[in-house]
mmCIF file of C-alpha atoms in Angstrom:
data_model
loop_
_atom_site.group_PDB
_atom_site.id
_atom_site.type_symbol
_atom_site.label_atom_id
_atom_site.label_comp_id
_atom_site.label_asym_id
_atom_site.label_seq_id
_atom_site.Cartn_x
_atom_site.Cartn_y
_atom_site.Cartn_z
ATOM 1 C CA MET A 451 143.011 143.091 -87.134
ATOM 2 C CA GLN A 452 144.299 143.345 -90.734
ATOM 3 C CA PRO A 453 143.095 146.265 -92.464
ATOM 4 C CA LYS A 454 140.606 145.810 -95.243
ATOM 5 C CA ILE A 455 142.183 148.650 -97.315
ATOM 6 C CA GLU A 456 145.649 150.151 -96.539
ATOM 7 C CA PHE A 457 147.657 153.199 -98.106
ATOM 8 C CA LYS A 458 151.398 153.121 -97.121
ATOM 9 C CA ALA A 459 153.250 156.340 -98.006
ATOM 10 C CA VAL A 460 151.339 156.575 -101.417
ATOM 11 C CA THR A 461 152.331 159.235 -103.633
ATOM 12 C CA PHE A 462 150.598 159.683 -107.213
ATOM 13 C CA THR A 463 151.358 162.140 -109.998
ATOM 14 C CA TYR A 464 149.683 162.556 -113.453
ATOM 15 C CA HIS A 465 151.453 162.557 -116.804
ATOM 16 C CA ASN A 466 151.287 166.138 -116.600
ATOM 17 C CA GLN A 467 153.399 166.389 -113.456
ATOM 18 C CA VAL A 468 150.603 167.374 -111.431
ATOM 19 C CA LYS A 469 151.016 165.729 -108.169
ATOM 20 C CA ALA A 470 147.705 164.577 -106.761
ATOM 21 C CA LEU A 471 148.589 162.798 -103.551
ATOM 22 C CA GLU A 472 151.663 163.185 -101.392
ATOM 23 C CA GLN A 473 152.806 160.432 -99.075
ATOM 24 C CA VAL A 474 149.430 159.527 -97.923
ATOM 25 C CA SER A 475 149.070 156.751 -95.303
ATOM 26 C CA PHE A 476 145.675 155.261 -93.618
ATOM 27 C CA SER A 477 143.897 152.317 -93.078
ATOM 28 C CA ILE A 478 140.070 151.112 -93.210
ATOM 29 C CA VAL A 479 138.769 148.297 -91.139
ATOM 30 C CA ASN A 480 136.685 145.635 -92.530
ATOM 31 C CA GLY A 481 133.016 146.452 -92.315
ATOM 32 C CA GLU A 482 133.668 150.170 -91.446
ATOM 33 C CA THR A 483 131.918 153.310 -93.178
ATOM 34 C CA VAL A 484 134.238 155.876 -94.103
ATOM 35 C CA ALA A 485 133.954 159.386 -95.324
ATOM 36 C CA LEU A 486 136.668 160.800 -97.675
ATOM 37 C CA ILE A 487 136.387 164.568 -97.745
ATOM 38 C CA GLY A 488 138.089 167.524 -99.249
ATOM 39 C CA GLN A 489 137.400 170.206 -101.885
ATOM 40 C CA ASN A 490 137.401 169.612 -105.634
ATOM 41 C CA GLY A 491 140.961 168.580 -106.523
ATOM 42 C CA SER A 492 142.123 167.412 -103.171
ATOM 43 C CA GLY A 493 142.778 163.825 -104.248
ATOM 44 C CA LYS A 494 139.579 162.141 -103.211
ATOM 45 C CA SER A 495 138.597 160.529 -106.616
ATOM 46 C CA THR A 496 142.319 159.601 -107.098
ATOM 47 C CA ILE A 497 142.245 157.478 -103.912
ATOM 48 C CA ALA A 498 139.112 155.765 -105.282
ATOM 49 C CA LYS A 499 140.904 155.066 -108.663
ATOM 50 C CA LEU A 500 143.696 153.680 -106.848
ATOM 51 C CA ILE A 501 141.554 151.473 -104.793
ATOM 52 C CA ASP A 502 140.054 150.033 -107.713
ATOM 53 C CA GLY A 503 143.180 149.781 -109.677
ATOM 54 C CA LEU A 504 142.321 152.238 -112.500
ATOM 55 C CA LEU A 505 145.480 154.094 -111.546
ATOM 56 C CA MET A 506 148.939 152.563 -110.152
ATOM 57 C CA THR A 507 150.699 154.526 -107.589
ATOM 58 C CA THR A 508 153.667 156.428 -108.534
ATOM 59 C CA SER A 509 155.376 155.352 -105.036
ATOM 60 C CA GLY A 510 153.984 153.603 -102.017
ATOM 61 C CA THR A 511 151.842 150.920 -101.806
ATOM 62 C CA VAL A 512 147.794 150.057 -101.857
ATOM 63 C CA LEU A 513 146.775 146.907 -100.083
ATOM 64 C CA ILE A 514 143.507 145.144 -100.287
ATOM 65 C CA ASP A 515 143.117 142.299 -97.365
ATOM 66 C CA GLY A 516 146.973 142.729 -96.988
ATOM 67 C CA VAL A 517 147.671 141.799 -100.683
ATOM 68 C CA ALA A 518 149.489 144.655 -102.422
ATOM 69 C CA LEU A 519 147.554 146.050 -105.270
ATOM 70 C CA THR A 520 149.945 145.390 -108.506
ATOM 71 C CA GLU A 521 149.114 144.657 -112.193
ATOM 72 C CA ASN A 522 149.400 140.819 -111.678
ATOM 73 C CA ASP A 523 146.877 140.952 -108.933
ATOM 74 C CA LEU A 524 144.800 143.496 -110.347
ATOM 75 C CA VAL A 525 141.856 141.233 -111.967
ATOM 76 C CA LYS A 526 141.348 139.310 -108.803
ATOM 77 C CA LEU A 527 141.253 142.480 -106.242
ATOM 78 C CA ARG A 528 139.177 144.286 -108.613
ATOM 79 C CA LYS A 529 136.220 141.844 -107.940
ATOM 80 C CA GLU A 530 136.195 142.872 -104.284
ATOM 81 C CA ILE A 531 135.204 146.557 -105.320
ATOM 82 C CA GLY A 532 131.967 148.199 -106.437
ATOM 83 C CA ILE A 533 131.785 151.747 -107.326
ATOM 84 C CA VAL A 534 128.873 154.092 -107.949
ATOM 85 C CA PHE A 535 129.655 157.513 -109.407
ATOM 86 C CA GLN A 536 128.050 161.014 -109.193
ATOM 87 C CA ASN A 537 126.045 160.984 -112.338
ATOM 88 C CA PRO A 538 123.598 157.963 -113.067
ATOM 89 C CA ASP A 539 123.241 159.205 -116.494
ATOM 90 C CA ASP A 540 126.943 158.470 -117.196
ATOM 91 C CA GLN A 541 126.547 155.067 -115.944
ATOM 92 C CA ILE A 542 123.542 153.836 -117.783
ATOM 93 C CA ILE A 543 124.479 151.076 -120.424
ATOM 94 C CA GLY A 544 121.486 148.682 -121.054
ATOM 95 C CA ALA A 545 118.196 149.524 -122.831
ATOM 96 C CA THR A 546 116.440 148.020 -119.580
ATOM 97 C CA VAL A 547 117.074 148.079 -115.902
ATOM 98 C CA GLU A 548 117.561 144.369 -115.968
ATOM 99 C CA GLU A 549 120.093 144.612 -118.788
ATOM 100 C CA ASP A 550 121.987 147.391 -117.097
ATOM 101 C CA VAL A 551 122.478 145.769 -113.745
ATOM 102 C CA ALA A 552 123.638 142.506 -115.845
ATOM 103 C CA PHE A 553 126.194 144.273 -117.767
ATOM 104 C CA GLY A 554 129.090 143.901 -115.168
ATOM 105 C CA LEU A 555 128.226 140.192 -114.759
ATOM 106 C CA GLU A 556 128.262 139.477 -118.689
ATOM 107 C CA ASN A 557 131.852 140.670 -118.618
ATOM 108 C CA ARG A 558 132.791 138.109 -116.014
ATOM 109 C CA ASN A 559 131.163 135.185 -118.183
ATOM 110 C CA LEU A 560 128.981 134.056 -115.526
ATOM 111 C CA ALA A 561 126.376 131.197 -116.197
ATOM 112 C CA TYR A 562 123.041 132.542 -117.157
ATOM 113 C CA ASP A 563 121.186 131.133 -114.011
ATOM 114 C CA GLU A 564 123.893 132.458 -111.652
ATOM 115 C CA MET A 565 123.584 135.776 -113.564
ATOM 116 C CA GLN A 566 119.734 136.334 -113.272
ATOM 117 C CA GLN A 567 119.924 135.225 -109.517
ATOM 118 C CA ARG A 568 122.386 138.191 -108.691
ATOM 119 C CA VAL A 569 120.376 140.519 -110.940
ATOM 120 C CA ASN A 570 117.024 139.670 -108.977
ATOM 121 C CA LYS A 571 118.906 139.974 -105.587
ATOM 122 C CA ALA A 572 120.346 143.331 -106.477
ATOM 123 C CA LEU A 573 117.182 144.843 -107.653
ATOM 124 C CA LYS A 574 115.452 143.552 -104.736
ATOM 125 C CA ALA A 575 117.996 144.979 -102.227
ATOM 126 C CA VAL A 576 117.152 148.595 -103.772
ATOM 127 C CA GLY A 577 113.524 148.130 -104.159
ATOM 128 C CA MET A 578 113.737 148.221 -107.937
ATOM 129 C CA THR A 579 112.327 144.592 -109.212
ATOM 130 C CA GLU A 580 108.997 146.023 -110.596
ATOM 131 C CA TYR A 581 111.162 148.341 -112.661
ATOM 132 C CA ARG A 582 113.225 145.678 -114.301
ATOM 133 C CA SER A 583 112.035 145.913 -117.641
ATOM 134 C CA VAL A 584 111.782 149.727 -117.771
ATOM 135 C CA SER A 585 114.069 151.775 -119.955
ATOM 136 C CA PRO A 586 116.387 153.576 -117.492
ATOM 137 C CA ALA A 587 115.904 156.662 -119.389
ATOM 138 C CA LEU A 588 112.307 157.008 -118.024
ATOM 139 C CA LEU A 589 113.304 156.755 -114.562
ATOM 140 C CA SER A 590 114.032 159.755 -111.779
ATOM 141 C CA GLY A 591 117.438 160.770 -110.661
ATOM 142 C CA GLY A 592 117.031 158.769 -107.550
ATOM 143 C CA GLN A 593 115.760 155.771 -109.393
ATOM 144 C CA LYS A 594 118.531 155.853 -111.782
ATOM 145 C CA GLN A 595 121.025 155.858 -108.863
ATOM 146 C CA LYS A 596 119.425 152.867 -107.411
ATOM 147 C CA VAL A 597 119.882 150.991 -110.703
ATOM 148 C CA SER A 598 123.593 152.160 -110.502
ATOM 149 C CA LEU A 599 123.900 150.865 -106.724
ATOM 150 C CA ALA A 600 122.168 147.575 -107.938
ATOM 151 C CA ARG A 601 124.609 147.093 -110.783
ATOM 152 C CA ALA A 602 127.704 147.432 -108.193
ATOM 153 C CA LEU A 603 126.034 145.047 -105.614
ATOM 154 C CA ALA A 604 125.426 142.467 -108.178
ATOM 155 C CA LEU A 605 129.108 141.989 -108.570
ATOM 156 C CA GLU A 606 128.969 140.869 -105.034
ATOM 157 C CA PRO A 607 131.819 143.319 -103.613
ATOM 158 C CA SER A 608 133.207 143.515 -100.118
ATOM 159 C CA ILE A 609 134.037 147.225 -100.786
ATOM 160 C CA LEU A 610 131.577 149.694 -101.852
ATOM 161 C CA ILE A 611 132.825 153.218 -102.985
ATOM 162 C CA LEU A 612 130.272 155.879 -103.218
ATOM 163 C CA ASP A 613 132.130 159.011 -105.401
ATOM 164 C CA GLU A 614 129.666 161.773 -104.907
ATOM 165 C CA ALA A 615 126.854 159.367 -105.474
ATOM 166 C CA THR A 616 124.150 161.404 -103.578
ATOM 167 C CA SER A 617 125.209 164.898 -104.550
ATOM 168 C CA MET A 618 122.823 165.491 -107.452
ATOM 169 C CA LEU A 619 120.023 163.805 -105.673
ATOM 170 C CA ASP A 620 117.205 165.527 -103.680
ATOM 171 C CA PRO A 621 117.185 165.431 -100.007
ATOM 172 C CA ILE A 622 114.451 162.599 -99.888
ATOM 173 C CA ALA A 623 115.992 160.443 -102.581
ATOM 174 C CA LYS A 624 119.341 160.999 -100.736
ATOM 175 C CA THR A 625 117.976 159.724 -97.441
ATOM 176 C CA GLU A 626 116.454 156.897 -99.183
ATOM 177 C CA ILE A 627 119.988 155.557 -100.778
ATOM 178 C CA LYS A 628 121.744 156.260 -97.488
ATOM 179 C CA HIS A 629 119.367 154.043 -95.536
ATOM 180 C CA ILE A 630 119.524 151.479 -98.242
ATOM 181 C CA ILE A 631 123.372 151.468 -98.116
ATOM 182 C CA LYS A 632 123.256 151.023 -94.226
ATOM 183 C CA GLU A 633 120.935 148.179 -94.397
ATOM 184 C CA LEU A 634 123.019 146.539 -97.210
ATOM 185 C CA GLN A 635 126.207 147.156 -95.186
ATOM 186 C CA ALA A 636 124.773 145.623 -91.976
ATOM 187 C CA LYS A 637 123.595 142.345 -93.812
ATOM 188 C CA TYR A 638 126.704 141.684 -96.200
ATOM 189 C CA GLN A 639 129.350 143.504 -93.916
ATOM 190 C CA LEU A 640 130.385 145.630 -96.540
ATOM 191 C CA THR A 641 133.174 148.167 -96.243
ATOM 192 C CA VAL A 642 131.557 151.571 -97.365
ATOM 193 C CA ILE A 643 133.619 154.679 -98.649
ATOM 194 C CA TYR A 644 131.788 157.971 -98.901
ATOM 195 C CA ILE A 645 133.835 160.354 -101.212
ATOM 196 C CA THR A 646 132.033 163.616 -100.655
ATOM 197 C CA HIS A 647 132.427 167.308 -99.535
ATOM 198 C CA ASP A 648 128.757 167.105 -98.109
ATOM 199 C CA MET A 649 128.926 167.138 -94.261
ATOM 200 C CA GLU A 650 125.808 165.755 -94.166
ATOM 201 C CA MET A 651 127.230 162.570 -95.277
ATOM 202 C CA LEU A 652 129.274 162.275 -92.038
ATOM 203 C CA GLU A 653 126.143 161.862 -89.722
ATOM 204 C CA LYS A 654 126.731 158.038 -89.639
ATOM 205 C CA VAL A 655 130.219 157.276 -90.641
ATOM 206 C CA ASP A 656 132.859 155.500 -88.250
ATOM 207 C CA HIS A 657 135.838 157.240 -89.658
ATOM 208 C CA VAL A 658 136.824 160.395 -91.577
ATOM 209 C CA ILE A 659 139.650 160.804 -93.774
ATOM 210 C CA ALA A 660 140.202 164.497 -94.919
ATOM 211 C CA LEU A 661 142.510 165.699 -97.879
ATOM 212 C CA ASN A 662 143.943 168.999 -98.568
ATOM 213 C CA HIS A 663 145.921 169.440 -101.932
ATOM 214 C CA GLY A 664 146.866 165.898 -101.957
ATOM 215 C CA THR A 665 148.009 165.853 -98.295
ATOM 216 C CA LEU A 666 146.422 163.859 -95.531
ATOM 217 C CA ILE A 667 145.257 166.638 -92.991
ATOM 218 C CA PHE A 668 142.740 164.542 -90.807
ATOM 219 C CA ASN A 669 142.188 160.709 -89.962
ATOM 220 C CA GLY A 670 139.750 160.225 -87.048
ATOM 221 C CA LYS A 671 136.154 160.294 -85.816
ATOM 222 C CA PRO A 672 133.602 162.718 -87.123
ATOM 223 C CA SER A 673 133.010 164.222 -83.536
ATOM 224 C CA ASP A 674 136.668 165.119 -83.301
ATOM 225 C CA LEU A 675 136.677 166.640 -86.780
ATOM 226 C CA TYR A 676 133.695 168.860 -85.685
ATOM 227 C CA GLN A 677 135.698 170.435 -82.759
ATOM 228 C CA ASP A 678 138.824 171.007 -85.032
ATOM 229 C CA GLN A 679 138.080 174.536 -86.336
ATOM 230 C CA LEU A 680 141.715 174.777 -88.179
ATOM 231 C CA ILE A 681 141.011 171.565 -90.071
ATOM 232 C CA LEU A 682 137.299 172.774 -91.000
ATOM 233 C CA LYS A 683 138.847 176.035 -92.191
ATOM 234 C CA GLN A 684 141.360 174.260 -94.326
ATOM 235 C CA LEU A 685 138.364 172.278 -95.782
ATOM 236 C CA ALA A 686 136.199 175.340 -96.329
ATOM 237 C CA MET A 687 133.590 173.351 -94.558
ATOM 238 C CA GLN A 688 131.280 174.299 -91.486
ATOM 239 C CA PRO A 689 130.342 171.556 -88.925
ATOM 240 C CA PRO A 690 126.679 170.350 -89.242
ATOM 241 C CA PHE A 691 123.741 172.424 -88.104
ATOM 242 C CA THR A 692 123.115 170.495 -85.005
ATOM 243 C CA GLU A 693 126.924 170.999 -83.952
ATOM 244 C CA GLN A 694 126.823 174.671 -84.508
ATOM 245 C CA VAL A 695 123.788 174.717 -82.281
ATOM 246 C CA LYS A 696 125.561 172.665 -79.573
ATOM 247 C CA ALA A 697 128.459 175.136 -79.868
ATOM 248 C CA ILE A 698 125.839 178.032 -79.107
ATOM 249 C CA PHE A 699 124.693 176.282 -75.956
ATOM 250 C CA LYS A 700 128.367 175.451 -74.920
ATOM 251 C CA ALA A 701 129.323 179.169 -75.282
ATOM 252 C CA ARG A 702 126.528 179.934 -72.951
ATOM 253 C CA GLY A 703 127.567 177.831 -70.297
ATOM 254 C CA PHE A 704 125.585 174.584 -71.114
ATOM 255 C CA ASN A 705 127.400 171.154 -71.308
ATOM 256 C CA PRO A 706 126.026 169.696 -74.610
ATOM 257 C CA PRO A 707 127.083 165.937 -75.309
ATOM 258 C CA THR A 708 130.178 165.453 -77.096
ATOM 259 C CA GLU A 709 129.030 162.929 -79.520
ATOM 260 C CA TYR A 710 127.313 163.682 -82.764
ATOM 261 C CA LEU A 711 123.520 164.483 -82.444
ATOM 262 C CA ASP A 712 121.182 164.264 -85.257
ATOM 263 C CA ASP A 713 118.061 166.588 -85.377
ATOM 264 C CA ARG A 714 116.018 164.377 -83.282
ATOM 265 C CA GLY A 715 118.802 163.828 -80.731
ATOM 266 C CA LEU A 716 119.522 167.588 -80.513
ATOM 267 C CA THR A 717 115.846 168.078 -79.943
ATOM 268 C CA GLU A 718 115.667 165.634 -77.258
ATOM 269 C CA TRP A 719 118.563 166.972 -75.509
ATOM 270 C CA ILE A 720 117.129 170.651 -75.551
ATOM 271 C CA THR A 721 113.741 169.376 -74.281
ATOM 272 C CA LYS A 722 115.426 167.570 -71.066
ATOM 273 C CA LEU A 723 117.159 171.095 -70.271
ATOM 274 C CA PHE A 724 113.804 172.867 -70.210
#
């Protein structure tokens, strides 16, 4: 199967000669949910900007649907990508929610009727239809991030990148955003990339790509990452709480499931033991 996104030996160096990525190679399958993790400065956001064409590689190749991302193909391929960033206040543009969601569509010179149809569809998808005439300044942080998500969805991307998009939200809003994205992914076969340093975001992903100082150090399933203490140490991360509990049981002679268990799954497994 042809990858949706592919990096082939990508190196990127900023103008100040700081090397952000060094010979990074990986592929992402269409419809996959991927977590891109690493400490600040590891190269995560640089990868997002390379995928979106905001930066061009120093060497190596980025491909979207098998097409190399070059300046000639930039406009066409960028239409496949929607990005939601960390701070929703930095993304608000319109005077009302509706105007904000429509902003990117206006830049594409769409017909008014099609633009309204897309705005309506995007607001409905994130549960913000009733706020369409409200000023974004009056919304909560979670609601503002829903508007940012709706703005990205209105562009009808096939790739959705969330660059620390839930890090400033409270646990309830974070869970709600994750649930919305999961539903949208299933409905529209989106390829979703979470850029994060939050291990909780790895709960439902198919694939984890980990970076350390611009170098790829892990590329595989979350369950394999949880067992790799050396990689976790390099990332300065602890496995999720449920994995830590499983490790305690294993050390005491029990045989916990190898697959990831959320709080409910862990509780059910422990209940069966006793």
